[in-house]
Amino acid sequence: MSRKAKWGPWAVPGLILIVFVAGFFKQSQRPPSAPFVPPVQAEPAVGTARPLPDASEGPSTRFVSPESGPHRHAGSLVELKDGRIRAFWFSGSREGAQDVDIRSAVFDPSKRRWEGEASVTDRDATQTDLWRYVKKLGNPVPLRAADGRLHLFYVTVSLGGWAGSSISMITSADEGQSWGPARRLITSPFINVSTLVKGTPFLYADGSIGLPVYHEFIGKFGELLRIDGAGRVIDKQRLSHGRGSLQPVVLIQDAERAQVLMRHAGPSRPNRVIGTSTGDAGRHWTAATKTSLPNPSAAVTGFALPQGPLLAVVNNIEANRDALSLMVSIDGGKAWRTLATLEDQLAWRQADLVEADFVAANRTLVRTTDASLKDVDSLVESARRHQCVRGRCSFEFSYPYLIRAANGDAHLVYTWNRSAIKHISFSRRWLEQRLKALESGA
Amino acid sequence: MIQFTDITGLTGMALACAVVLSSLLGRVARGVAIAPALMLGGAFLLMLVPVAGLPLAAYVRGMIGDLSVTSVVLLAYVAARRCGGPAGPANDESRNALAWGLVLLTACLLYPLALGASALDPYRWGYGDPGFMTGLLTLAVVGHLARIPFVAVAISLAVLAWTVGWTESTNLWDYLIAPMLSIVAASRVLAAMVSGLRQRMT
């Protein structure tokens, strides 16, 4: 009997047996589900961060990158170990242009100033790292991993528009001064389209990463990726389905409970933020439904305070993005009240906003935002260039990103007229004072 | 530095492009006598030529992503056959059609659901769901018993590649199926149906 004839009948069963024993072993190594890392009480400021301001001090404002010129969009934040805040955004001749790069700068609360703006990565660097063609870059979101390193997740597109997006990731071991090579996350079976990031990443108690993502190809819906410490996707969950929601952000209330808020994206009226929640650390999510928060199909952001209230920054209107508010809910997301109006240009809706009015209004807005800014006109001109078409203009305050620092202060960045990233810091005392005033009905 | 998964991804893509290119070249230049192995090898090397800092295969890879292991195995078989390699198991058209039909059915269910057609996301099973693994084991055994070796071997090799982390993906589905494989499956099923209809009519 030949060797082939002797072993032939057993070759395929043998292969199946060996392979599946190995496969089941690998499957058994997958980490079990883990609770969320709950929000913690504020600690005193460390390092260079300045002490808490007076209770009378309100939110302070400034531009992250005030020089005129490029289109700027999709700001995000992470706190550094010394209490400074690092921002990321994308910038280029226009959204989706090949010259867009991801940029970063650092805010020092003791100096109340943004500095050290630099490019983090661009299309060329990303495609060289990934060994595949990359057409354009988009939204970046950072996270401090359990091992102390910073991860930056950002959108990359190789084919088509934003519907063709995938997520790439880079890592820094020196607080964002230098970054390692990009890695691609594979998150979809259909030529790895279309997954995007916008919401704040978070940690599970076992050190794995929760990354809220969304699809906008055939469907528009939110998902939650779970990524291990090495940057490998180990699980994925649906937060919604269909064509009605985008850009989830997870507001973690405690180890087991979290609320998710999502941008309204469907044709159904009224336009409301879409919400879902979990009571078992994300093992199960409720069906996604409309909340009471108005939403003009624009990104939302927020977090839960350790005492229980939820904070969110939204365009609390049903159309356009010309108003932005800090909202609070003290009943777990059922009812929302305005804690502070951050932008409000609704009055211009009645008028035909021509360039001269837009420029004059923005000049006032820029001076109000940062009185020390010297070159007001060039930023105003930049806003005119990005927001006016054939002499008619519109305001845009969008893509908010809110974080809570270890000392309890909150920091918000958002797109200001597609020309700058605006930063508002809220002191812990001011927040507490406003919450108390709201609770007492003031 | 290039990662192992970039090498496997680029090699798979270069092989796919080489098979397609050499096939096209073979049809265009029918009168020219070029050894199939030379044509395949030349096309494969061509896809690794850097253009603006990236191999040509990297541009295709950027567009359509990495191929599934099942696709690469099939392409390798096609390439080997063209170069005069041994034929596989005896051809059984009906069993082959059944295997391609299975690929097509899987694609028709997986892709719409993974792209948000319902709350159910079968793609999630690919991150190591024990039920999914058991289902694949059952399918591989049934494929072997039903004498459809393509099914048993393709599933086994896909699970093996997933276990060792052959590509960037950590999801088993990406080792089993790919859109390009699904398109080939659709064309094979269509061809089988047309052939069946013709036989009935004659």
XYZ file of C-alpha atoms in Angstrom:
644
model
C 0.000 0.000 0.000
C 1.410 3.388 -1.001
C 2.038 6.105 1.591
C -0.566 8.332 -0.099
C -3.172 5.610 0.046
C -2.280 4.880 3.670
C -2.552 8.496 4.903
C -4.947 9.960 2.321
C -8.234 9.134 4.066
C -6.947 10.647 7.317
C -5.350 13.813 5.943
C -8.469 16.001 5.921
C -9.973 14.715 9.210
C -6.537 15.106 10.794
C -6.279 18.666 9.539
C -9.757 19.459 10.837
C -8.965 17.959 14.248
C -5.643 19.746 14.756
C -6.853 23.083 13.438
C -10.024 23.185 15.508
C -8.269 22.114 18.706
C -5.927 25.096 18.185
C -8.829 27.343 17.227
C -10.883 26.460 20.282
C -7.809 26.989 22.465
C -7.360 30.489 21.025
C -11.050 31.180 21.483
C -10.781 30.154 25.139
C -8.055 32.792 25.660
C -10.390 35.658 24.775
C -10.809 37.911 27.833
C -14.240 37.789 29.461
C -16.413 40.892 29.608
C -15.270 43.463 32.153
C -16.928 46.286 34.093
C -16.414 49.931 33.140
C -13.911 52.122 34.966
C -16.318 54.426 36.832
C -15.800 58.211 37.067
C -13.766 59.098 40.148
C -13.953 62.031 42.523
C -11.698 64.908 41.526
C -8.157 65.022 42.819
C -6.156 68.164 43.543
C -4.316 69.497 40.520
C -0.833 68.089 39.963
C 2.297 69.224 38.165
C 2.007 72.453 36.272
C -1.764 72.636 36.442
C -2.876 75.771 38.231
C -4.961 75.592 41.428
C -8.732 75.725 41.280
C -10.036 79.155 40.337
C -12.442 81.236 42.363
C -16.028 80.092 42.427
C -17.010 83.350 40.780
C -14.906 82.537 37.752
C -16.981 81.470 34.778
C -15.953 79.461 31.750
C -12.822 80.783 30.055
C -12.437 80.708 26.289
C -9.666 80.799 23.696
C -8.743 79.368 20.310
C -6.487 76.330 20.145
C -4.943 77.316 16.843
C -5.888 80.875 15.971
C -3.743 81.425 12.882
C -5.819 82.038 9.802
C -5.808 79.824 6.796
C -6.736 76.168 6.686
C -9.988 74.407 7.329
C -9.971 73.006 10.869
C -12.380 70.419 12.216
C -13.053 67.598 14.687
C -11.094 68.618 17.773
C -10.557 66.152 20.614
C -8.737 66.174 23.955
C -6.775 64.067 26.411
C -5.261 65.018 29.756
C -1.497 64.594 30.122
C 0.121 63.159 33.237
C 1.174 66.623 34.457
C -2.330 68.044 34.213
C -1.867 69.777 30.869
C -4.374 69.108 28.100
C -3.417 67.892 24.626
C -5.741 68.591 21.705
C -5.942 66.909 18.314
C -7.812 68.019 15.193
C -7.530 67.737 11.450
C -6.560 70.608 9.253
C -6.153 71.205 5.520
C -7.316 73.202 2.545
C -10.793 71.648 2.930
C -12.451 68.648 4.590
C -11.381 65.521 2.742
C -8.504 67.172 0.890
C -5.310 65.184 0.385
C -3.289 67.838 2.235
C -5.194 67.282 5.494
C -3.008 66.333 8.419
C -3.699 65.518 12.059
C -2.355 68.284 14.292
C -1.863 68.657 18.006
C -1.135 71.353 20.594
C -0.906 71.475 24.392
C -2.820 73.701 26.810
C -1.062 74.663 30.006
C -3.670 75.728 32.583
C -1.025 77.648 34.560
C -0.270 79.826 31.517
C -3.793 79.628 30.098
C -2.230 79.254 26.700
C -2.054 76.737 23.859
C 1.433 76.062 22.551
C 3.616 73.632 20.648
C 1.324 73.091 17.684
C 2.737 70.389 15.446
C 1.684 67.837 12.882
C 1.131 64.355 14.293
C 0.646 62.441 11.062
C -0.450 62.921 7.490
C -1.602 60.875 4.522
C 1.883 60.009 3.288
C 3.154 58.863 6.674
C 0.023 56.808 7.290
C 0.078 55.002 3.953
C 3.791 54.272 4.309
C 3.147 52.704 7.736
C 0.082 50.789 6.595
C 1.568 49.535 3.300
C -1.577 50.516 1.479
C -2.860 53.525 -0.402
C -4.563 56.175 1.752
C -6.547 58.953 0.133
C -7.405 61.218 3.072
C -7.542 61.515 6.860
C -10.360 62.461 9.230
C -11.516 62.590 12.862
C -8.873 61.841 15.533
C -9.724 60.691 19.089
C -7.087 60.049 21.796
C -7.029 57.740 24.811
C -4.659 57.150 27.701
C -4.234 53.380 27.831
C -3.989 51.356 31.018
C -0.203 51.102 30.556
C 0.118 54.906 30.465
C 0.756 55.289 26.743
C -1.370 57.504 24.548
C -3.284 55.976 21.657
C -4.678 58.076 18.846
C -7.430 56.546 16.715
C -8.157 58.361 13.477
C -10.176 57.977 10.336
C -8.449 57.013 7.078
C -10.104 56.698 3.686
C -8.688 54.787 0.730
C -11.749 54.487 -1.454
C -14.596 56.963 -2.034
C -15.891 59.429 0.558
C -16.366 59.102 4.308
C -18.462 55.988 3.685
C -15.205 54.285 2.712
C -13.539 55.024 6.042
C -11.466 52.728 8.200
C -9.776 53.366 11.532
C -6.036 53.536 12.066
C -4.190 53.803 15.348
C -0.864 55.263 16.459
C 0.734 55.139 19.894
C 2.967 57.482 21.856
C 5.084 56.633 24.886
C 6.134 60.264 25.515
C 2.842 62.065 26.044
C 2.316 62.776 22.365
C 5.672 64.299 21.443
C 6.447 61.417 19.077
C 4.324 58.631 17.644
C 4.941 55.064 16.529
C 3.861 53.563 13.195
C 0.195 53.444 12.247
C -1.766 50.224 12.447
C -5.040 49.471 10.738
C -8.052 48.198 12.701
C -10.166 45.715 10.769
C -13.770 46.231 11.805
C -15.983 45.345 8.851
C -16.146 42.290 6.554
C -16.985 44.298 3.451
C -13.561 45.579 2.251
C -13.236 47.025 5.758
C -15.625 49.937 5.102
C -17.071 51.937 6.708
C -16.112 52.593 10.317
C -15.400 56.032 11.774
C -14.550 57.451 15.196
C -15.819 60.571 16.929
C -16.852 59.683 20.505
C -14.495 59.603 23.477
C -12.740 56.231 24.009
C -12.760 54.776 27.523
C -11.258 51.963 29.584
C -12.742 48.791 30.985
C -11.577 47.601 34.402
C -9.342 44.926 32.834
C -7.402 47.554 30.866
C -9.086 46.868 27.544
C -10.329 49.827 25.528
C -13.876 50.752 24.601
C -13.957 52.668 21.317
C -17.330 54.063 20.206
C -17.506 53.942 16.404
C -20.143 54.359 13.730
C -20.988 53.271 10.209
C -22.235 55.520 7.471
C -22.290 53.473 4.298
C -25.598 51.741 3.570
C -26.633 51.922 7.216
C -26.013 54.679 9.729
C -25.601 53.220 13.179
C -23.406 53.141 16.255
C -21.141 50.362 17.467
C -18.749 49.767 20.312
C -15.361 48.147 19.703
C -13.425 46.459 22.468
C -9.679 46.556 21.894
C -7.007 44.814 23.942
C -3.843 46.409 25.298
C -1.928 45.430 22.169
C -4.378 47.273 19.926
C -6.230 44.210 18.618
C -10.005 44.294 18.192
C -11.433 41.564 20.431
C -15.153 42.308 20.307
C -17.734 44.535 18.735
C -21.290 45.386 19.699
C -24.201 47.065 17.965
C -25.526 50.137 19.750
C -28.168 50.801 17.104
C -29.023 49.694 13.589
C -30.727 51.007 10.480
C -30.091 54.484 9.121
C -30.907 56.799 12.014
C -27.903 57.363 14.283
C -24.223 58.257 14.184
C -21.273 59.203 16.374
C -22.009 57.515 19.716
C -20.519 58.844 22.926
C -20.584 56.721 26.089
C -21.355 58.452 29.407
C -20.144 56.002 32.056
C -22.086 56.361 35.314
C -20.558 53.532 37.340
C -18.984 50.107 36.855
C -22.170 48.683 35.333
C -24.280 51.584 34.079
C -23.730 53.836 31.063
C -25.789 56.043 28.769
C -24.987 56.387 25.087
C -25.918 59.511 23.153
C -25.861 59.491 19.353
C -26.265 62.052 16.626
C -29.658 61.940 14.929
C -29.174 60.962 11.295
C -32.455 59.723 9.928
C -35.391 61.346 8.156
C -37.790 60.759 11.053
C -39.031 63.836 12.903
C -38.660 65.349 15.435
C -34.869 65.531 15.301
C -33.629 64.261 18.632
C -30.423 62.826 20.052
C -30.670 59.015 19.955
C -29.973 57.211 23.213
C -29.378 53.710 24.531
C -28.227 52.467 27.920
C -26.800 49.474 29.727
C -27.061 48.218 33.283
C -24.585 45.342 32.962
C -21.378 46.988 31.717
C -22.378 46.742 28.086
C -23.239 43.064 27.878
C -26.712 44.199 26.830
C -27.982 47.530 25.499
C -31.529 48.810 25.418
C -33.140 49.519 22.051
C -31.977 52.877 20.694
C -34.709 55.523 21.056
C -35.050 59.282 20.796
C -34.181 61.287 23.884
C -35.634 64.676 24.783
C -32.522 66.481 23.489
C -33.014 68.302 20.158
C -30.394 67.592 17.525
C -29.859 68.960 13.998
C -27.896 65.888 12.857
C -24.781 67.098 14.638
C -22.245 65.428 16.904
C -22.801 65.391 20.670
C -20.380 64.888 23.546
C -20.526 64.462 27.287
C -19.593 62.591 30.440
C -21.124 61.534 33.742
C -20.067 63.200 36.959
C -19.225 60.877 39.873
C -22.135 62.343 41.845
C -24.536 61.167 39.122
C -25.473 64.121 36.859
C -24.832 63.733 33.140
C -23.265 66.598 31.215
C -23.632 66.944 27.456
C -22.722 69.561 24.894
C -25.123 69.655 21.966
C -26.502 71.898 19.271
C -29.855 71.873 21.091
C -31.836 72.906 18.026
C -33.451 70.875 15.254
C -31.732 72.520 12.296
C -28.380 74.157 11.549
C -25.436 74.383 13.907
C -25.603 78.029 14.962
C -26.196 77.423 18.667
C -24.384 75.242 21.178
C -25.198 74.550 24.834
C -23.881 72.729 27.875
C -26.772 70.598 29.128
C -27.274 68.609 32.320
C -29.501 65.734 33.320
C -29.951 64.740 36.947
C -32.394 61.893 36.259
C -30.156 59.590 34.241
C -30.801 61.162 30.841
C -34.599 61.495 30.820
C -34.838 65.291 31.148
C -32.171 67.805 30.171
C -31.729 71.435 31.234
C -29.381 74.104 29.934
C -26.424 74.696 32.202
C -24.801 77.310 29.948
C -25.388 78.692 26.474
C -22.018 78.567 24.754
C -22.915 79.933 21.319
C -26.105 81.525 20.098
C -26.474 83.130 16.683
C -30.129 82.186 16.226
C -31.097 85.839 15.843
C -29.402 85.904 12.431
C -31.795 83.291 11.099
C -34.443 85.936 10.479
C -31.994 88.046 8.508
C -30.341 87.297 5.200
C -26.847 86.919 6.583
C -24.589 88.673 4.097
C -20.810 88.744 4.257
C -20.522 92.194 5.844
C -22.800 91.219 8.748
C -21.094 87.858 9.126
C -17.663 89.486 9.282
C -18.808 92.109 11.802
C -20.498 89.507 14.000
C -17.467 87.237 13.904
C -15.125 90.076 14.785
C -17.099 90.528 18.005
C -17.156 86.764 18.621
C -13.392 86.455 18.187
C -12.681 89.352 20.550
C -15.084 87.911 23.107
C -13.428 84.525 22.836
C -9.869 85.776 23.239
C -9.269 89.459 23.952
C -5.514 88.964 23.702
C -5.649 87.719 20.104
C -3.755 90.176 17.912
C -4.699 89.167 14.391
C -8.470 89.146 14.663
C -9.084 90.057 11.058
C -7.278 87.122 9.527
C -9.304 84.625 11.595
C -12.500 86.448 10.660
C -11.451 86.334 7.019
C -10.768 82.630 7.340
C -14.300 82.122 8.707
C -15.735 84.134 5.822
C -13.861 81.997 3.329
C -15.118 78.736 4.830
C -18.690 79.742 5.725
C -19.819 82.085 2.948
C -21.026 80.936 -0.449
C -21.959 83.473 -3.121
C -22.257 86.232 -0.528
C -24.516 84.327 1.887
C -23.078 83.024 5.147
C -23.922 80.723 8.045
C -22.456 80.142 11.476
C -21.219 76.719 12.486
C -20.336 75.571 15.999
C -20.029 71.815 15.800
C -18.234 68.582 16.679
C -17.930 69.255 20.426
C -15.598 67.085 22.514
C -15.814 67.321 26.301
C -13.511 65.730 28.871
C -13.220 65.855 32.626
C -9.710 66.414 34.007
C -8.470 64.658 37.144
C -8.883 67.885 39.144
C -12.580 68.017 38.209
C -12.346 70.823 35.642
C -14.057 70.217 32.312
C -12.517 71.086 28.967
C -14.446 71.465 25.756
C -13.225 71.946 22.196
C -15.375 72.365 19.118
C -15.196 73.504 15.523
C -15.651 77.265 15.240
C -16.870 78.222 11.776
C -14.639 75.530 10.253
C -11.754 77.959 10.765
C -10.549 77.299 14.289
C -10.861 74.926 17.208
C -12.348 76.807 20.139
C -11.569 75.785 23.710
C -13.735 76.464 26.753
C -12.623 75.406 30.219
C -15.120 75.055 33.056
C -13.732 75.002 36.567
C -14.950 72.314 38.909
C -16.232 74.956 41.321
C -18.184 76.731 38.619
C -19.758 73.463 37.544
C -20.688 72.574 41.119
C -22.056 76.044 41.706
C -24.202 75.920 38.566
C -25.483 72.450 39.389
C -26.473 73.555 42.881
C -28.195 76.619 41.465
C -30.152 74.471 39.023
C -31.159 71.985 41.711
C -32.374 74.811 43.937
C -34.337 76.247 41.010
C -32.285 79.404 40.542
C 9.529 48.314 9.487
C 7.163 46.107 7.555
C 4.938 43.871 9.662
C 4.388 40.171 9.005
C 0.713 40.854 8.280
C 1.689 43.459 5.677
C 3.870 40.850 3.937
C 1.023 38.319 3.867
C -1.462 40.985 2.769
C 0.708 42.345 -0.023
C 1.723 38.872 -1.215
C -1.903 37.762 -1.398
C -2.880 40.877 -3.301
C 0.086 40.590 -5.685
C -0.891 36.970 -6.368
C -4.500 37.947 -7.080
C -3.436 40.726 -9.430
C -0.908 38.421 -11.120
C -3.559 35.766 -11.826
C -5.927 38.373 -13.275
C -3.208 40.191 -15.251
C -1.683 37.027 -16.690
C -5.132 35.813 -17.649
C -5.869 39.072 -19.464
C -2.425 39.076 -21.058
C -2.919 35.493 -22.189
C -6.097 36.492 -24.021
C -4.670 39.665 -25.538
C -1.429 38.087 -26.726
C -2.730 34.729 -27.916
C -0.248 34.404 -30.715
C 2.755 35.100 -28.539
C 4.310 32.084 -26.916
C 5.088 32.966 -23.330
C 5.344 30.295 -20.697
C 2.420 30.658 -18.217
C 4.838 30.465 -15.293
C 6.868 33.315 -16.751
C 3.756 35.391 -17.309
C 2.488 34.773 -13.780
C 5.872 35.377 -12.207
C 6.375 38.571 -14.193
C 2.957 39.915 -13.254
C 3.558 38.997 -9.604
C 6.873 40.852 -9.554
C 5.326 43.799 -11.392
C 2.785 44.197 -8.583
C 5.639 44.512 -6.101
C 7.341 47.334 -8.022
C 7.244 50.498 -5.929
C 5.440 53.512 -7.379
C 5.575 56.734 -5.370
C 6.885 54.835 -2.377
C 4.366 51.984 -2.346
C 4.274 48.666 -4.245
C 1.549 48.584 -6.914
C -0.201 45.863 -4.918
C -0.506 48.335 -1.998
C -2.791 50.559 -4.078
C -5.164 47.676 -4.781
C -4.859 46.602 -1.144
C -5.876 50.097 -0.078
C -9.023 49.851 -2.175
C -10.254 46.339 -1.399
C -8.403 45.285 1.741
C -6.731 41.954 2.402
C -8.006 38.807 0.745
C -9.428 35.977 2.791
C -7.277 32.890 3.224
C -9.800 30.899 1.221
C -9.326 33.342 -1.681
C -5.547 33.075 -1.501
C -5.687 29.257 -1.412
C -7.917 29.218 -4.489
C -5.689 31.703 -6.288
C -2.614 29.659 -5.429
C -4.359 26.567 -6.820
C -5.287 28.414 -10.027
C -1.723 29.712 -10.372
C -0.261 26.252 -9.756
C -2.587 24.681 -12.330
C -1.580 27.286 -14.925
C 2.039 26.479 -14.276
C 1.348 22.795 -14.885
C 0.770 21.727 -11.303
C -1.303 18.667 -10.394
C -5.075 18.800 -10.612
C -7.116 18.691 -7.455
C -9.639 16.023 -6.564
C -11.791 14.688 -9.377
C -14.066 17.333 -10.751
C -17.646 16.994 -9.659
C -19.598 19.893 -11.100
C -22.612 19.520 -8.846
C -20.491 19.427 -5.677
C -18.425 22.387 -6.851
C -21.608 24.339 -7.541
C -22.835 23.435 -4.070
C -19.611 24.789 -2.538
C -19.830 28.033 -4.516
C -23.501 28.303 -3.612
C -22.559 28.037 0.043
C -20.066 30.905 -0.346
C -22.675 33.019 -2.145
C -25.378 32.286 0.438
C -22.989 33.203 3.260
C -22.095 36.466 1.530
C -25.757 37.326 0.939
C -26.481 36.868 4.639
C -23.279 38.253 6.151
C -22.767 41.516 4.283
C -26.228 43.109 4.585
C -26.449 42.180 8.262
C -22.909 43.395 8.990
C -23.696 46.672 7.233
C -26.623 47.332 9.562
C -29.700 45.731 8.010
C -30.800 44.502 11.435
C -29.782 44.481 15.077
C -28.154 41.075 14.517
C -24.485 41.325 13.599
C -23.041 37.933 12.584
C -19.643 39.574 12.053
C -19.353 39.768 15.854
C -19.301 35.963 16.006
C -15.950 36.053 14.218
C -14.170 37.452 17.273
C -14.202 33.987 18.859
C -17.795 33.014 19.482
C -17.765 29.330 20.551
C -21.080 28.668 18.792
C -19.655 29.980 15.541
C -16.557 27.823 15.899
C -18.726 24.775 16.575
C -20.816 25.567 13.505
C -17.688 25.804 11.359
C -16.387 22.515 12.754
C -19.702 20.872 11.882
C -19.620 22.341 8.387
C -16.039 21.162 7.832
C -16.919 17.622 8.942
C -20.065 17.582 6.804
C -18.033 18.915 3.850
C -15.553 16.067 4.275
C -18.236 13.398 4.640
C -20.129 14.793 1.638
C -16.898 14.643 -0.372
C -16.682 18.385 -0.945
C -13.020 18.796 0.044
C -12.998 22.501 -0.868
C -15.364 23.237 2.017
C -13.503 21.135 4.598
C -10.010 22.270 3.604
C -10.898 25.942 3.089
C -12.588 26.222 6.478
C -9.725 24.390 8.204
C -7.041 26.559 6.601
C -9.015 29.703 7.465
C -9.271 28.660 11.125
C -5.574 27.778 11.140
C -4.627 31.176 9.693
C -6.898 32.979 12.182
C -5.302 31.036 15.028
C -1.787 32.110 14.065
C -2.815 35.697 13.129
C -1.950 35.437 9.433
C -3.504 38.806 8.481
C -4.262 42.096 10.261
C -7.789 41.032 11.050
C -8.667 39.390 14.358
C -12.037 38.341 12.987
C -12.455 34.788 11.661
C -14.941 35.908 9.005
C -12.157 37.831 7.256
C -10.232 34.562 6.841
C -13.253 32.707 5.491
C -14.816 35.041 2.997
C -14.097 38.217 1.055
C -16.189 40.309 -1.331
C -14.053 39.291 -4.321
C -14.518 35.604 -3.497
C -18.254 36.254 -3.267
C -18.259 37.824 -6.720
C -16.440 34.792 -8.125
C -18.961 32.551 -6.339
C -21.866 34.504 -7.849
C -20.411 34.142 -11.346
C -19.790 30.402 -10.845
C -23.314 29.818 -9.561
C -24.730 31.814 -12.450
C -22.615 29.858 -14.916
C -23.779 26.570 -13.373
C -27.408 27.679 -13.625
C -27.026 28.727 -17.271
C -25.284 25.444 -18.058
C -28.076 23.512 -16.359
C -30.725 25.388 -18.307
C -28.928 24.744 -21.600
C -28.701 21.023 -20.845
C -32.419 20.899 -20.166
C -33.228 22.711 -23.373
C -31.116 20.377 -25.546
